[in-house]
XYZ file of C-alpha atoms in Angstrom:
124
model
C -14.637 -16.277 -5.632
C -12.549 -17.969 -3.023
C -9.737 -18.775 -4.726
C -9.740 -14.819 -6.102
C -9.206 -13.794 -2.789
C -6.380 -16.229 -2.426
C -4.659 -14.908 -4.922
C -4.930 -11.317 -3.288
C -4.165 -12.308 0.300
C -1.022 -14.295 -0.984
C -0.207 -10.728 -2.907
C -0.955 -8.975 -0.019
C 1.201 -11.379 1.996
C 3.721 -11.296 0.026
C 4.353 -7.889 -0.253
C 3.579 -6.754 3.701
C 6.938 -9.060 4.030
C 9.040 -7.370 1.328
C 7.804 -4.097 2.539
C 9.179 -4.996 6.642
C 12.023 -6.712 4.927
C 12.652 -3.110 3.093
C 12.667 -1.222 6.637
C 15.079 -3.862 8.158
C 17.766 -4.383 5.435
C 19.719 -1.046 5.844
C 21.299 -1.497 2.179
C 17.281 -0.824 1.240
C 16.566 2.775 -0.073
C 13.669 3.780 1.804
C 11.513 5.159 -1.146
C 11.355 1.336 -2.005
C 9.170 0.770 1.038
C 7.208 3.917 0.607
C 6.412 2.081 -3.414
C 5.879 -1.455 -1.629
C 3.220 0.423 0.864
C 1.174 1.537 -1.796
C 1.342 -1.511 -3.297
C 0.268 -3.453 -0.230
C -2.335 -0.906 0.012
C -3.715 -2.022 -3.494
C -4.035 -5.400 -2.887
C -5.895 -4.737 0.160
C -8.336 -3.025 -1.787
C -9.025 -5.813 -4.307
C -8.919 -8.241 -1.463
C -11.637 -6.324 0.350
C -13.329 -5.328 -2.454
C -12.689 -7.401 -5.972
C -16.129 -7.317 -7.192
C -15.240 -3.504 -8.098
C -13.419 -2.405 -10.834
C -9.448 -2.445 -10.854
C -9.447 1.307 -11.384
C -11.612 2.043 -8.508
C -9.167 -0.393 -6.102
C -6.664 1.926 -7.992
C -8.518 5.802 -6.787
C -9.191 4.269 -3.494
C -5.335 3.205 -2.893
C -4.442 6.538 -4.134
C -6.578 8.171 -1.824
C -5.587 6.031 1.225
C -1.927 6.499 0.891
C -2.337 10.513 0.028
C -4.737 10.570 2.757
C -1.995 9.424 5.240
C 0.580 11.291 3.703
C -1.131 14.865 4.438
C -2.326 13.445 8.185
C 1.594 13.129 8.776
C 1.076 17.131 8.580
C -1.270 16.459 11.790
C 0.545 16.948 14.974
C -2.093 15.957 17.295
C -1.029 14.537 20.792
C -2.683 11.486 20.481
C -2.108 10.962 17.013
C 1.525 11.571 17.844
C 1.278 8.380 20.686
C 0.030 6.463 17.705
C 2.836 6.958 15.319
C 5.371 6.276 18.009
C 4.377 2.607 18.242
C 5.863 0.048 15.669
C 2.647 -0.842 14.639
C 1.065 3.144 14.295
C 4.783 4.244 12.506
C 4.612 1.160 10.027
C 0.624 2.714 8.908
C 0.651 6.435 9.766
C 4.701 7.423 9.226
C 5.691 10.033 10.991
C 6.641 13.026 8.480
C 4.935 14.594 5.591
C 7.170 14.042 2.372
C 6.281 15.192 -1.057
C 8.326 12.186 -2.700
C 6.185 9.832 -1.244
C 3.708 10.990 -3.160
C 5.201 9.942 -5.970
C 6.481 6.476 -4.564
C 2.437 5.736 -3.943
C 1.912 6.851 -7.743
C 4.144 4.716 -8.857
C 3.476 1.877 -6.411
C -0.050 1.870 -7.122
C 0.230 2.078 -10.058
C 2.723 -0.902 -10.323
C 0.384 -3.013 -8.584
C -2.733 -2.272 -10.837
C -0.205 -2.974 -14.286
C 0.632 -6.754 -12.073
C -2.930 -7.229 -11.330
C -4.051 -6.365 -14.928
C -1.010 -8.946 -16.386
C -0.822 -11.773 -13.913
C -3.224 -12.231 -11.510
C -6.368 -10.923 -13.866
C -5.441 -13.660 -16.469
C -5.544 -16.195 -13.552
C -8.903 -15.248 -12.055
C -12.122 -15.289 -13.714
């Protein structure tokens, strides 16, 4: 069970660096971060929770990252305080965009195909 989680927090890892990297590197479209937040998102469900099934890690992730999405609608002062800092504008964003929704579709969906193909066949 140990070494499972390994394998997620190095995914996790892994990705929460490609994602800052994708924010940095100007040459980066941005919907590639948007698709390598839902994917960090993912793994952070089946760190947090592998005993579940991959699906449910799957509805939760989609759930989190739509969940976000529509609070960007929320202009609340302190809310608003929250996205300003680096740490509150790399979680909550700061504007409501209907793409994203479909960058965390396919994101999500992205990481539940690499968890089913790589890292499934490696933990058991």
């Amino acid at each position: 069970m140990k070494n499972n989680r390994l394998y997620y927090l190095s995914a996790l890892t892994i990705t929460l660096i490609l994602g800052i990297l994708s924010r940095k590197i100007n040459d980066i479209p941005l919907f590639i971060g948007d698709i390598l937040y839902a994917v960090l998102i993912y793994f952070g469900f089946r760190f947090l929770i592998m005993d579940s099934k991959k699906s449910t890690s799957l509805l939760l992730s989609l759930l989190f990252c739509f969940g976000i999405e529509i609070l960007q609608l929320v202009q609340i002062d302190w809310l608003i305080a929250i996205r300003k800092t680096t740490l509150g504008h790399y979680i909550l964003g700061e504007g409501f965009l209907w793409i994203d929704l479909l960058c965390y579709v396919v994101g999500t969906l992205m990481a539940y195909y690499l968890d089913k193909l790589f890292l499934s066949s490696r933990i058991n």
